[in-house]
Amino acid sequence: LTVGEGVTKPAVNQLPFSVAYHPPGILDYNKERGVLVQSWSPLSRVLTNPTYRPVLASIGNEHGKTPAQVGLRWIIQNGASFCTQSKSKSHFAEDLDVFDFELSAEEMNKLSQLASA
């Protein structure tokens, strides 16, 4: 993106970003340009996948959190943000309840490796 006169530099780049899909270098590429990565639909390919869900559930059990909360916390700890949607008030509240725990470096690495599994 070339920012010139009359062109507004984007502040947020909404793209697929989750434990299931995170292209190498995408965070750094955006950060170098002062752009925040925001994950859209961050759980769609995660919670239904038989490979990912047990790992998220196991880590979640250690923290008293759901698999969804673990997946969303991974996004936050990577320096990105997320947007979710829900018709359920309780699911929406659950999605926001990700700021009272932290994943260890080992847990972050384990989750990061899922995309290559």
mmCIF file of C-alpha atoms in Angstrom:
data_model
loop_
_atom_site.group_PDB
_atom_site.id
_atom_site.type_symbol
_atom_site.label_atom_id
_atom_site.label_comp_id
_atom_site.label_asym_id
_atom_site.label_seq_id
_atom_site.Cartn_x
_atom_site.Cartn_y
_atom_site.Cartn_z
ATOM 1 C CA LEU A 1 0.000 0.000 0.000
ATOM 2 C CA THR A 2 1.370 3.345 -1.001
ATOM 3 C CA VAL A 3 0.114 6.130 1.200
ATOM 4 C CA GLY A 4 0.098 9.469 -0.539
ATOM 5 C CA GLU A 5 -1.904 12.639 -0.538
ATOM 6 C CA GLY A 6 -5.591 11.904 -0.130
ATOM 7 C CA VAL A 7 -4.962 8.284 0.895
ATOM 8 C CA THR A 8 -5.760 7.207 4.426
ATOM 9 C CA LYS A 9 -3.466 4.587 5.888
ATOM 10 C CA PRO A 10 -5.434 1.645 7.292
ATOM 11 C CA ALA A 11 -5.287 1.141 11.051
ATOM 12 C CA VAL A 12 -6.712 -2.387 11.115
ATOM 13 C CA ASN A 13 -6.319 -5.330 8.750
ATOM 14 C CA GLN A 14 -9.150 -7.842 9.165
ATOM 15 C CA LEU A 15 -8.092 -11.254 7.940
ATOM 16 C CA PRO A 16 -8.254 -14.932 8.818
ATOM 17 C CA PHE A 17 -5.924 -15.460 11.782
ATOM 18 C CA SER A 18 -6.280 -18.290 14.288
ATOM 19 C CA VAL A 19 -4.510 -21.342 15.669
ATOM 20 C CA ALA A 20 -5.790 -23.098 12.525
ATOM 21 C CA TYR A 21 -4.456 -20.523 10.078
ATOM 22 C CA HIS A 22 -1.735 -17.953 10.615
ATOM 23 C CA PRO A 23 0.548 -17.232 7.669
ATOM 24 C CA PRO A 24 4.182 -16.787 8.700
ATOM 25 C CA GLY A 25 5.193 -13.154 9.014
ATOM 26 C CA ILE A 26 1.686 -11.697 8.743
ATOM 27 C CA LEU A 27 1.828 -10.063 12.178
ATOM 28 C CA ASP A 28 5.287 -8.581 11.616
ATOM 29 C CA TYR A 29 4.354 -7.354 8.132
ATOM 30 C CA ASN A 30 1.385 -5.432 9.522
ATOM 31 C CA LYS A 31 3.176 -4.257 12.669
ATOM 32 C CA GLU A 32 6.004 -2.748 10.592
ATOM 33 C CA ARG A 33 3.363 -0.634 8.871
ATOM 34 C CA GLY A 34 1.595 0.340 12.096
ATOM 35 C CA VAL A 35 -1.447 -1.784 11.281
ATOM 36 C CA LEU A 36 -3.259 -3.981 13.823
ATOM 37 C CA VAL A 37 -4.269 -7.464 12.693
ATOM 38 C CA GLN A 38 -7.857 -8.279 13.608
ATOM 39 C CA SER A 39 -8.997 -11.856 13.226
ATOM 40 C CA TRP A 40 -12.435 -12.317 11.752
ATOM 41 C CA SER A 41 -14.244 -15.595 12.345
ATOM 42 C CA PRO A 42 -11.385 -16.744 14.605
ATOM 43 C CA LEU A 43 -13.087 -19.932 15.791
ATOM 44 C CA SER A 44 -14.798 -21.276 12.670
ATOM 45 C CA ARG A 45 -12.091 -23.747 11.647
ATOM 46 C CA VAL A 46 -10.864 -24.346 15.174
ATOM 47 C CA LEU A 47 -13.672 -25.684 17.344
ATOM 48 C CA THR A 48 -14.985 -28.248 14.877
ATOM 49 C CA ASN A 49 -11.590 -29.678 13.949
ATOM 50 C CA PRO A 50 -10.878 -33.040 15.647
ATOM 51 C CA THR A 51 -7.142 -32.258 15.741
ATOM 52 C CA TYR A 52 -7.364 -28.785 17.280
ATOM 53 C CA ARG A 53 -10.240 -29.084 19.724
ATOM 54 C CA PRO A 54 -8.658 -31.662 22.098
ATOM 55 C CA VAL A 55 -5.504 -29.557 22.401
ATOM 56 C CA LEU A 56 -7.515 -26.412 23.128
ATOM 57 C CA ALA A 57 -9.687 -28.319 25.607
ATOM 58 C CA SER A 58 -6.680 -29.751 27.446
ATOM 59 C CA ILE A 59 -5.063 -26.335 27.808
ATOM 60 C CA GLY A 60 -8.425 -24.829 28.756
ATOM 61 C CA ASN A 61 -8.869 -27.366 31.548
ATOM 62 C CA GLU A 62 -5.586 -26.178 33.071
ATOM 63 C CA HIS A 63 -6.906 -22.606 33.189
ATOM 64 C CA GLY A 64 -10.608 -23.239 33.839
ATOM 65 C CA LYS A 65 -11.432 -21.947 30.347
ATOM 66 C CA THR A 66 -13.251 -23.243 27.282
ATOM 67 C CA PRO A 67 -11.518 -24.247 24.032
ATOM 68 C CA ALA A 68 -12.913 -21.070 22.433
ATOM 69 C CA GLN A 69 -11.409 -18.887 25.158
ATOM 70 C CA VAL A 70 -8.012 -20.537 24.706
ATOM 71 C CA GLY A 71 -8.121 -19.926 20.950
ATOM 72 C CA LEU A 72 -9.064 -16.288 21.456
ATOM 73 C CA ARG A 73 -6.407 -15.787 24.151
ATOM 74 C CA TRP A 74 -3.773 -17.145 21.731
ATOM 75 C CA ILE A 75 -4.768 -14.391 19.282
ATOM 76 C CA ILE A 76 -4.489 -11.694 21.982
ATOM 77 C CA GLN A 77 -1.097 -12.907 23.186
ATOM 78 C CA ASN A 78 0.175 -12.808 19.614
ATOM 79 C CA GLY A 79 -0.577 -9.085 19.547
ATOM 80 C CA ALA A 80 -3.689 -9.236 17.385
ATOM 81 C CA SER A 81 -7.334 -8.588 18.161
ATOM 82 C CA PHE A 82 -10.453 -10.475 17.172
ATOM 83 C CA CYS A 83 -14.086 -9.934 16.349
ATOM 84 C CA THR A 84 -16.680 -12.600 16.983
ATOM 85 C CA GLN A 85 -20.397 -12.755 16.544
ATOM 86 C CA SER A 86 -23.025 -14.574 18.505
ATOM 87 C CA LYS A 87 -26.759 -14.543 18.932
ATOM 88 C CA SER A 88 -26.219 -15.865 22.435
ATOM 89 C CA LYS A 89 -25.511 -13.368 25.192
ATOM 90 C CA SER A 90 -23.642 -16.042 27.174
ATOM 91 C CA HIS A 91 -21.381 -16.935 24.216
ATOM 92 C CA PHE A 92 -20.595 -13.282 23.658
ATOM 93 C CA ALA A 93 -19.708 -12.869 27.339
ATOM 94 C CA GLU A 94 -17.558 -16.013 27.167
ATOM 95 C CA ASP A 95 -15.676 -14.613 24.164
ATOM 96 C CA LEU A 96 -14.774 -11.510 26.163
ATOM 97 C CA ASP A 97 -13.687 -13.439 29.272
ATOM 98 C CA VAL A 98 -10.132 -13.972 28.035
ATOM 99 C CA PHE A 99 -8.193 -11.316 29.928
ATOM 100 C CA ASP A 100 -7.883 -13.001 33.325
ATOM 101 C CA PHE A 101 -5.403 -15.711 32.362
ATOM 102 C CA GLU A 102 -2.220 -16.082 30.351
ATOM 103 C CA LEU A 103 -0.967 -18.947 28.229
ATOM 104 C CA SER A 104 2.570 -20.131 28.934
ATOM 105 C CA ALA A 105 5.274 -19.993 26.264
ATOM 106 C CA GLU A 106 4.967 -23.774 25.932
ATOM 107 C CA GLU A 107 1.192 -23.573 25.462
ATOM 108 C CA MET A 108 1.551 -20.766 22.912
ATOM 109 C CA ASN A 109 4.078 -22.814 20.955
ATOM 110 C CA LYS A 110 1.896 -25.910 21.069
ATOM 111 C CA LEU A 111 -1.069 -23.953 19.720
ATOM 112 C CA SER A 112 1.070 -22.260 17.062
ATOM 113 C CA GLN A 113 2.202 -25.649 15.783
ATOM 114 C CA LEU A 114 -1.369 -26.830 15.182
ATOM 115 C CA ALA A 115 -1.611 -25.063 11.816
ATOM 116 C CA SER A 116 1.221 -27.193 10.457
ATOM 117 C CA ALA A 117 -0.253 -30.446 11.809
#
